[in-house]
Short mmCIF file of C-alpha atoms in Angstrom, two decimals:
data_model
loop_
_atom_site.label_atom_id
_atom_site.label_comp_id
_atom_site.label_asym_id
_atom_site.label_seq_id
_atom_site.Cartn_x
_atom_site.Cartn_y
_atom_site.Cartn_z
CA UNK A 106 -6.72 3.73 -28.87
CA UNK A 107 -9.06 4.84 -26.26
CA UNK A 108 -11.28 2.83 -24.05
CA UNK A 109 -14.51 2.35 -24.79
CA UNK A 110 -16.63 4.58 -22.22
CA UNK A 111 -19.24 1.91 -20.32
CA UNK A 112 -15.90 -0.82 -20.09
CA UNK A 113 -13.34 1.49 -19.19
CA UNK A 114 -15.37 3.16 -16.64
CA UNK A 115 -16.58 -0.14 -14.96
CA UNK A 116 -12.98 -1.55 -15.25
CA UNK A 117 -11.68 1.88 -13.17
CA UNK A 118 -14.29 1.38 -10.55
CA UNK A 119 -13.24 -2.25 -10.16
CA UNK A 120 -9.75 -0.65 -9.58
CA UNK A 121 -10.79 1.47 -7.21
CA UNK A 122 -12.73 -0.66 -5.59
CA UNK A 123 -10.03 -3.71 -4.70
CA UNK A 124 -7.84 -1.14 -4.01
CA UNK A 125 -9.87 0.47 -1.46
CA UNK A 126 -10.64 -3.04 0.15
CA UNK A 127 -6.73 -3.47 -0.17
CA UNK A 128 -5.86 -0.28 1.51
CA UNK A 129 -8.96 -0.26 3.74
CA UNK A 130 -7.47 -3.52 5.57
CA UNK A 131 -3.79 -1.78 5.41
CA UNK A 132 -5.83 0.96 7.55
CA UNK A 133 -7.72 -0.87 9.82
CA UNK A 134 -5.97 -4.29 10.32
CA UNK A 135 -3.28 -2.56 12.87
CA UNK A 136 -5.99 -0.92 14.92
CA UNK A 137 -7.62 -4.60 15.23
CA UNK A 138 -4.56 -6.34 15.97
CA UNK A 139 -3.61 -3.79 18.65
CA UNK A 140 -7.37 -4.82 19.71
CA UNK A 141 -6.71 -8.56 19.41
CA UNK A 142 -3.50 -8.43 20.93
CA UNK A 143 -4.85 -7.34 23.99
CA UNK A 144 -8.35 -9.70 24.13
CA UNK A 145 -6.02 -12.46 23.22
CA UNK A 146 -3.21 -11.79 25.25
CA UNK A 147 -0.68 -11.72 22.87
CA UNK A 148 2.84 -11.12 23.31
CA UNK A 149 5.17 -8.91 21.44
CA UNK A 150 6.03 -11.33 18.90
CA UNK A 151 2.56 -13.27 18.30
CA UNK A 152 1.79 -9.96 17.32
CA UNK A 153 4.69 -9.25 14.81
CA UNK A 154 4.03 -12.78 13.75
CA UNK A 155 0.42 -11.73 12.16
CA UNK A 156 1.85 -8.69 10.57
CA UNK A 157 5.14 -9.94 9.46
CA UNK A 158 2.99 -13.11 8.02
CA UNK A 159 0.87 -10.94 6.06
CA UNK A 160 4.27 -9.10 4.39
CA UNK A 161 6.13 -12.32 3.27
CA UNK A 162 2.39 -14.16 1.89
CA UNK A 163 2.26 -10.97 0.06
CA UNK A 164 5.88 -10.85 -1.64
CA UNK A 165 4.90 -14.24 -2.50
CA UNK A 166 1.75 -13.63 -4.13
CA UNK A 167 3.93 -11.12 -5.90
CA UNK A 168 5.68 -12.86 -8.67
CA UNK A 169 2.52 -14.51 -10.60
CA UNK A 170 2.01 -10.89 -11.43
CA UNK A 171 4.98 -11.08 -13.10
CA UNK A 172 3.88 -13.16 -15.78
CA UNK A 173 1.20 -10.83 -16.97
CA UNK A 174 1.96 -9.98 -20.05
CA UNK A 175 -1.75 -9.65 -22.35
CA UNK A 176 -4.65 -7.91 -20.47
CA UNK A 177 -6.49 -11.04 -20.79
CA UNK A 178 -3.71 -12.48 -18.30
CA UNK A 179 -3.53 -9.30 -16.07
CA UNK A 180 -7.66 -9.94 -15.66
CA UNK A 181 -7.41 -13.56 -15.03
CA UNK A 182 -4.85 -12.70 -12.53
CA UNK A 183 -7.02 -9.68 -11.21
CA UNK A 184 -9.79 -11.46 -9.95
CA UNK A 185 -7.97 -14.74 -8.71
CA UNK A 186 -6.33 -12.35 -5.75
CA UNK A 187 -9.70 -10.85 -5.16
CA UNK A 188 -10.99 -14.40 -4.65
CA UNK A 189 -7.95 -15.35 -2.03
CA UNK A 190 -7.66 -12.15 -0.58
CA UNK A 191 -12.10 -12.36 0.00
CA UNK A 192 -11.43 -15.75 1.71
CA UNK A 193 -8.88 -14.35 3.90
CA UNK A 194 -11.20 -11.67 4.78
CA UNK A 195 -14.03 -13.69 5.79
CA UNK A 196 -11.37 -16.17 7.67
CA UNK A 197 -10.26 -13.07 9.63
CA UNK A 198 -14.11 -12.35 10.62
CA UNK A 199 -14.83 -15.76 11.80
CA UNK A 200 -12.16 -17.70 13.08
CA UNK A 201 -11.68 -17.69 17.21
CA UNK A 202 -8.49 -18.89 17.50
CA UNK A 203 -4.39 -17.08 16.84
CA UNK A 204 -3.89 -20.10 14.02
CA UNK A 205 -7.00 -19.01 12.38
CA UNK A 206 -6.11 -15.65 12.58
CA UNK A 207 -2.31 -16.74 11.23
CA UNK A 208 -3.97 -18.40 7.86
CA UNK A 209 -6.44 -15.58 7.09
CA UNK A 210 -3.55 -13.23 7.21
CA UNK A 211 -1.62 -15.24 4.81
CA UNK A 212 -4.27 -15.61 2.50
CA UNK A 213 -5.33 -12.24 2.48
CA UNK A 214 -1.21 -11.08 1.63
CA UNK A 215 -1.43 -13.92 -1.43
CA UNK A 216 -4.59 -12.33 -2.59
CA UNK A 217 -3.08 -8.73 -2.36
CA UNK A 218 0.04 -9.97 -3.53
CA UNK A 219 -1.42 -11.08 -6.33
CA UNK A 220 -3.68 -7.97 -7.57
CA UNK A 221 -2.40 -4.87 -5.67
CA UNK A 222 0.62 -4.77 -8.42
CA UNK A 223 -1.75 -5.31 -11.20
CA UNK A 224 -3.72 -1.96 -10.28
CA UNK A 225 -0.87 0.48 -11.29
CA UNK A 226 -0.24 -1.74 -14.62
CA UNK A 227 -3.92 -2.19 -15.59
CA UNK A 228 -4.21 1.80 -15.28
CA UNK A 229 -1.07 2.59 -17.29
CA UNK A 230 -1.81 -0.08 -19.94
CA UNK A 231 -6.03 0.66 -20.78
CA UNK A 232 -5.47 4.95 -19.69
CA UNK A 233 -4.02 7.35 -21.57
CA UNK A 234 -3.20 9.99 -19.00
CA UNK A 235 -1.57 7.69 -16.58
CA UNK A 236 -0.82 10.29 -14.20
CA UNK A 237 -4.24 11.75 -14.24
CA UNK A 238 -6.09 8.44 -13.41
CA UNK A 239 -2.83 6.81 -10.90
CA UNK A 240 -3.51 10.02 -9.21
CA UNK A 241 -7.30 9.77 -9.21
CA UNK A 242 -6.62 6.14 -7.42
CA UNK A 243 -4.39 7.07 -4.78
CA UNK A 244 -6.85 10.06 -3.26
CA UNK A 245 -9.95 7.68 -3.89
CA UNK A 246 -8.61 5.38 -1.87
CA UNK A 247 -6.64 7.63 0.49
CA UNK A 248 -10.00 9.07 1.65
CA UNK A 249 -11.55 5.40 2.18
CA UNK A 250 -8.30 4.49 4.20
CA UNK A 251 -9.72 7.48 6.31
CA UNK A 252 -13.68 6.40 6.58
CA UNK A 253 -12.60 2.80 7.28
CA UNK A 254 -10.87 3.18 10.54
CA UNK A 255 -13.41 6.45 11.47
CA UNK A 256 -16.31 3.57 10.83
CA UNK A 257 -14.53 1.51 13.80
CA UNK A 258 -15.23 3.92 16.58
CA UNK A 259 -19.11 3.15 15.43
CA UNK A 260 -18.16 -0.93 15.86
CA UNK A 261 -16.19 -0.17 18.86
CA UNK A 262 -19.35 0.76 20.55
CA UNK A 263 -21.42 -1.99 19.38
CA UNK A 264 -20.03 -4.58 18.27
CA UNK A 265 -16.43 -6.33 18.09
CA UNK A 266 -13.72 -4.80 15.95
CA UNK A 267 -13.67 -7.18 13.81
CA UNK A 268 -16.74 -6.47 11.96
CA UNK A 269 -15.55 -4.09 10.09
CA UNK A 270 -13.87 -6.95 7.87
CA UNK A 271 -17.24 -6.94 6.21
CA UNK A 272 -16.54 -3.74 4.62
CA UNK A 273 -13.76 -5.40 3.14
CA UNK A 274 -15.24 -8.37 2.16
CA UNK A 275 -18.27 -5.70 0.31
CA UNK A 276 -15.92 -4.09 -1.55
CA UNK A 277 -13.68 -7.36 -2.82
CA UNK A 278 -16.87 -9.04 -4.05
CA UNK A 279 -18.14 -5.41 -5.70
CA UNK A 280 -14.52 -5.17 -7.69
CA UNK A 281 -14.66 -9.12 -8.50
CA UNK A 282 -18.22 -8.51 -10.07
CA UNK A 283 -17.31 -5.57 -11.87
CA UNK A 284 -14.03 -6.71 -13.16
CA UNK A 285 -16.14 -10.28 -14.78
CA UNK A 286 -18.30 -7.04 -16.34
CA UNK A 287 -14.75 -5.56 -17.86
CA UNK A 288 -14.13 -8.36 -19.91
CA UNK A 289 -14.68 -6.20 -23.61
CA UNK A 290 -12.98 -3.69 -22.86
CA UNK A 291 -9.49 -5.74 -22.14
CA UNK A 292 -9.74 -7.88 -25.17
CA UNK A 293 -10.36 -5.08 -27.18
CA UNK A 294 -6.46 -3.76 -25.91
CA UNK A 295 -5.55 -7.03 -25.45
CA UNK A 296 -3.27 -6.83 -29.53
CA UNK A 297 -2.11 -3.42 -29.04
CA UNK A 298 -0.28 -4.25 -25.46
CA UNK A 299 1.40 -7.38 -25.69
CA UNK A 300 5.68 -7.42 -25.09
CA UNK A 301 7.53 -6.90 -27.94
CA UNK A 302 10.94 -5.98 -29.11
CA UNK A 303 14.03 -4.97 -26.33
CA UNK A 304 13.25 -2.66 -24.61
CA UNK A 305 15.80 -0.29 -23.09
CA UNK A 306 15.98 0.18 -19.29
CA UNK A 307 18.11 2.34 -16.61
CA UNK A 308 19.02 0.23 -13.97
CA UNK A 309 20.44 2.44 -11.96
CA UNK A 310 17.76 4.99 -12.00
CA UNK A 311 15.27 2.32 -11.60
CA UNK A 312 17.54 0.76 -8.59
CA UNK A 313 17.55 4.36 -6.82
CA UNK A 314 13.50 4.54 -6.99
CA UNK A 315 12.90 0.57 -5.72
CA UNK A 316 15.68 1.24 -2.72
CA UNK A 317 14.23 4.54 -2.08
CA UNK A 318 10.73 2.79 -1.43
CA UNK A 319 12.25 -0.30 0.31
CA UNK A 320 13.48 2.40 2.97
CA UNK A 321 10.49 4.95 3.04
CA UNK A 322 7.57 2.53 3.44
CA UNK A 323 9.09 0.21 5.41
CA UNK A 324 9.63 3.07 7.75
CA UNK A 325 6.42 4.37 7.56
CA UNK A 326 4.92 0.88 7.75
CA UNK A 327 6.66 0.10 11.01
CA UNK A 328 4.87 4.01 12.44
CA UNK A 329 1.66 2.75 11.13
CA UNK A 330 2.20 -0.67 13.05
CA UNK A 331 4.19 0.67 16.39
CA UNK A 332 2.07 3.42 17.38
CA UNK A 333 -1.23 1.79 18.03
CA UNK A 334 0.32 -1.44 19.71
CA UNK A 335 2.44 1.47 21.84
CA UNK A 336 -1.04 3.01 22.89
CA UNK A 337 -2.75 -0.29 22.95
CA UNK A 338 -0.07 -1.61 25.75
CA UNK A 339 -0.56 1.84 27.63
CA UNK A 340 -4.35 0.84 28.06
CA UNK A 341 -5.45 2.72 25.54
CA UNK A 342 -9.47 2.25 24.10
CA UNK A 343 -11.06 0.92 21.27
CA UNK A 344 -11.87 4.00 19.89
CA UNK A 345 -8.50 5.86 20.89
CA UNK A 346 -7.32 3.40 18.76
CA UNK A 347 -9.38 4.09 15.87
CA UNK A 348 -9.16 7.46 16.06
CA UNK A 349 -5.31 6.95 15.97
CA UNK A 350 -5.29 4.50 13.25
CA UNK A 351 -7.39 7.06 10.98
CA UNK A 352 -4.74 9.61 11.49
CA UNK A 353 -2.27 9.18 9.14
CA UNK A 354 -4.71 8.52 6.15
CA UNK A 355 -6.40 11.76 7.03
CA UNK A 356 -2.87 13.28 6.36
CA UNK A 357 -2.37 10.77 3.39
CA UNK A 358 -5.22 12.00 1.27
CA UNK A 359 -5.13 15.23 2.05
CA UNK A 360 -1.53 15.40 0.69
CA UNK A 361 -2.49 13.05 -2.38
CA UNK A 362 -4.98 15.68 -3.09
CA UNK A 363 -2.39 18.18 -3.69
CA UNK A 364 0.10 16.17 -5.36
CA UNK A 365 -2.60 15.74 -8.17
CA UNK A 366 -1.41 19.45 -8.87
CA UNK A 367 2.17 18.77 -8.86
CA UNK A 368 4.31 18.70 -11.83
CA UNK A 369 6.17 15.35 -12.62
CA UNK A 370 9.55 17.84 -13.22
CA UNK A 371 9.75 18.08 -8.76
CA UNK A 372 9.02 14.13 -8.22
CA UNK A 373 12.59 13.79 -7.57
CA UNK A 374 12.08 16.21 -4.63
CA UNK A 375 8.99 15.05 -3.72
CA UNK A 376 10.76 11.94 -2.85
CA UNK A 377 13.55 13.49 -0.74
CA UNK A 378 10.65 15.61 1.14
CA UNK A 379 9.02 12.20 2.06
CA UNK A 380 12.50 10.82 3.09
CA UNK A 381 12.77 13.63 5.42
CA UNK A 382 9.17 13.08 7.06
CA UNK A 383 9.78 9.02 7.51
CA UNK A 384 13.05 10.04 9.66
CA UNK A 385 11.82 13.11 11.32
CA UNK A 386 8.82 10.61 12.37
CA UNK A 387 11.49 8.25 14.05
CA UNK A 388 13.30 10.20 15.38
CA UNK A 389 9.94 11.50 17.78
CA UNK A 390 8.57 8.22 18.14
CA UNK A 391 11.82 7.35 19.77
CA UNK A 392 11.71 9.84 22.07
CA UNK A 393 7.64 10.20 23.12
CA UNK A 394 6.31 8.73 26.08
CA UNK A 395 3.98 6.09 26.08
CA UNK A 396 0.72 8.52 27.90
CA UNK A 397 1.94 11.08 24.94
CA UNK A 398 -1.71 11.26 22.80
CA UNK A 399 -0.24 14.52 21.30
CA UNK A 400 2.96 13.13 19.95
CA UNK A 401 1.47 10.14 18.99
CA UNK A 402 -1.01 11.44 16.74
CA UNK A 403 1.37 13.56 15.41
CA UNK A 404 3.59 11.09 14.46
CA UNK A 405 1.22 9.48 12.54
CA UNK A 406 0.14 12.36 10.83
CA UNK A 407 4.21 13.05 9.43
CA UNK A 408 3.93 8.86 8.44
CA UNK A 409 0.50 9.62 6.62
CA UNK A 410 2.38 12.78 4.80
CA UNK A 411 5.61 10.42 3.79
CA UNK A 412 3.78 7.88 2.34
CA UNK A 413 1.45 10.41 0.12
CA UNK A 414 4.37 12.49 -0.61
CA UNK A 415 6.07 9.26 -2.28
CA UNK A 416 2.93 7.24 -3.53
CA UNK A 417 2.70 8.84 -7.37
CA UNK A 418 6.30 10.20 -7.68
CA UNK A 419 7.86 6.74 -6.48
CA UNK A 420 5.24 4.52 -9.18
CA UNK A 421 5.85 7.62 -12.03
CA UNK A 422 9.82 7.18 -11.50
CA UNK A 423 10.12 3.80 -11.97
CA UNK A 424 7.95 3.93 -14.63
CA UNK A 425 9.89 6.65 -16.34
CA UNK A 426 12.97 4.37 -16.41
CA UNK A 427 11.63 1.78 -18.77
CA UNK A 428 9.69 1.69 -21.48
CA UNK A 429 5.93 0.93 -21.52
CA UNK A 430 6.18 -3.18 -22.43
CA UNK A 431 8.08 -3.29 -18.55
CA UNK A 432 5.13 -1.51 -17.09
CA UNK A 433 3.78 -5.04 -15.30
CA UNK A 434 7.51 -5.78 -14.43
CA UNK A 435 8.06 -2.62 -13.17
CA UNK A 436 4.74 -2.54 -10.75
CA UNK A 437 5.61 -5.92 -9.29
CA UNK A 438 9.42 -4.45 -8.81
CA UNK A 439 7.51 -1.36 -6.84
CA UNK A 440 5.01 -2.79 -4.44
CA UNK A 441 8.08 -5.66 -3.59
CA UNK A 442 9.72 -2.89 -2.42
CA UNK A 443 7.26 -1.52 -0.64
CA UNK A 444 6.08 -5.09 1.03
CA UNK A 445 9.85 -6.18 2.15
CA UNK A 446 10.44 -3.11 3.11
CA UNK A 447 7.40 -3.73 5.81
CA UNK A 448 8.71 -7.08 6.40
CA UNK A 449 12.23 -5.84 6.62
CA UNK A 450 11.29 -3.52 9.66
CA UNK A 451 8.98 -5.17 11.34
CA UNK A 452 11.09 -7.82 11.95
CA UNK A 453 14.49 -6.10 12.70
CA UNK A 454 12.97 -3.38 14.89
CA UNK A 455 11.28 -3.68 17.46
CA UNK A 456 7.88 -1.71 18.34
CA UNK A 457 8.41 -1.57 22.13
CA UNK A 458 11.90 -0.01 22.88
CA UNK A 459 12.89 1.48 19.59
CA UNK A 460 16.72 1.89 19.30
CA UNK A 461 18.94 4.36 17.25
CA UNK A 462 19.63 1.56 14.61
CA UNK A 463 15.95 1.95 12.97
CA UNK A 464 17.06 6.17 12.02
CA UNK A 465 21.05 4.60 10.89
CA UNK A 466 18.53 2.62 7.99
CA UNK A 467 17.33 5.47 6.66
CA UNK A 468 21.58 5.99 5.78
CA UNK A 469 20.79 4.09 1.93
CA UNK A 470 18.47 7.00 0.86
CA UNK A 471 21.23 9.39 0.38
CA UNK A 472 22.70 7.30 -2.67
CA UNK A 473 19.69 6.43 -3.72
CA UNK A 474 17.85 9.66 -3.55
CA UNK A 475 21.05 11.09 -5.75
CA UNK A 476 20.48 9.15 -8.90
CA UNK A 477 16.77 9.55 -8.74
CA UNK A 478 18.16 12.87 -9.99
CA UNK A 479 18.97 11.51 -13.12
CA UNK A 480 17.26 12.90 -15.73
CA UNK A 481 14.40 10.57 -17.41
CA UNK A 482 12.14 10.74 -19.63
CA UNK A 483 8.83 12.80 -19.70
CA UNK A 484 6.15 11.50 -17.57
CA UNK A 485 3.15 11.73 -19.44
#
């Protein structure tokens, strides 16, 4: 059955939307904690602390999603992490002190805990060409992950860098609204997509993709986290920073642009590629010096690359392992990856003397990355 056109056009936006607000604070939020670090004299691991907080609140908000099983639940669900992560964004504009600062992080990784996972499973259960639209949502909000911290060079110059929360707290209440507007069109699904029967699963194909992302992203998520408190701590300005911070998205959706051309037959490869680009990315962190603006750009371009590279190929995978009543499972089982992968390496690595250890993690993608070569079944 196919969505009706005014619904399933308003529910896509709303998509779109929260995930743009989602990855729009993924963006931006390192930039202003490299910021805040510094105004509030933070040490090393205050600063970790509001990061690694964000991570765990999210793998908690994770597993409600789990029980989303109708599209009446996966709406319900939808908008209640819009409304936690929204609060959380307007905590983080306000507050003036670290404890503040703490619980607007924590709501904001409930919130996106809650509805980041439901984004790929709302797409595959009310679209047709899953590919096609998952692809659609990854450039759309690639390119916003790219205006957002660009739009902080304008703050940096007038105002504090936190006001660029508001954009984030625009688009959350714009998705919410539009979502509420969506209502038809998921009830009119809501018979044709409920869980039925057994379903068959590979576990070990499945296993390969969710270890392959726990490795990739948290690598890339510790890059994306190291390089502007590095610069920050080496004096570096509020709109070096932003500059920096838009780097790797400008990589990101470029490269999401191109893998909308790329046949589902070389995901497999596309993940080994990104593998490749996370470790090469280490490996020159490692050895760059702080005053290096060249390599540290750089470096964040290769992390913006990896993390394209694997976006659609690692969600298409996992998907391809299961059938379609494990679609919600399988989202959940995705972004957890992704999120304690971040957690994982932000806590056991540390951003200001790097050691060999961090490029010895990378040692579980070679297993992994060699049943992902499994064959599966045609990704529509």
């Amino acid at each position: 059955m196919r969505e009706r056109p005014s619904g399933g056009r308003l529910l896509f936006l709303s998509v779109l939307l929260a995930a743009s607000a989602y990855t729009a604070d993924i963006s931006i939020f390192p930039i202003i904690l490299a910021s805040l670090s510094r105004g509030y004299e933070m040490n090393a691991a205050d600063s970790i602390l509001l990061a690694y907080s964000y991570n765990i609140a999210l793998v908690a908000g994770i597993v409600p999603s789990y029980f989303a099983r109708t599209p009446h639940i996966l709406l319900s669900l939808f908008r209640l992490g819009l409304v936690l992560f929204l609060a959380g964004a307007v905590l983080l504009f306000a507050s003036g002190a670290f404890y503040g600062l703490l619980s607007a992080r924590i709501l904001m990784g409930l919130g996106a805990g809650i509805f980041s996972p439901l984004i790929p499973s709302i797409i595959s259960v009310m679209y047709k060409e899953k590919a096609k639209y998952l692809s659609y949502w990854a450039t759309t909000t690639g390119a916003v992950c790219v205006i957002a911290p660009l739009a902080l060079i304008m703050a940096a110059q007038m105002f504090a860098l936190r006001s660029s929360v508001i954009l984030i707290v625009l688009l959350s209440i714009l998705a919410f609204f539009l979502a509420g507007k969506s209502t038809a069109v998921v009830s009119e699904r809501a018979s044709s997509t409920e869980v039925t029967g057994s379903p068959s699963m590979s576990w070990k194909g499945l296993l390969s993709v969710l270890v392959t992302v726990f490795v990739i992203y948290g690598q890339v998520t510790w890059l994306i986290y190291s390089v502007p408190l590095r610069a920050a701590h080496g004096g570096a300005t509020d709109t070096y920073l932003a500059l920096l911070g838009a780097s790797p998205w400008v990589s990101f959706t470029i490269v999401c642009y191109m893998m909308s051309r790329i046949s589902s037959v070389y995901f497999p490869q596309c993940l080994m590629v990104s593998a490749i680009l996370a470790g090469a990315g280490l490996l020159i962190f490692m050895h760059l010096s702080i005053d290096s603006a060249s390599g540290l750009f750089f470096v964040m371009f290769v992390a913006g690359a990896a993390m394209a590279i694997a976006n659609i190929p690692s969600t298409a995978l996992a998907f391809s392992y299961v059938d379609a009543s494990r679609l919600g499972l399988i989202s959940c089982l995705d972004i957890l990856a992704a999120r304690l992968g971040g957690a994982f390496y932000l806590h056991q690595f540390d951003w200001a003397s790097p050691g060999v250890e961090i490029v010895w993690s990378g040692i579980p993608l070679m297993l992994s990355l060699g049943f992902i070569l499994m064959p599966q079944r045609k990704l529509e």
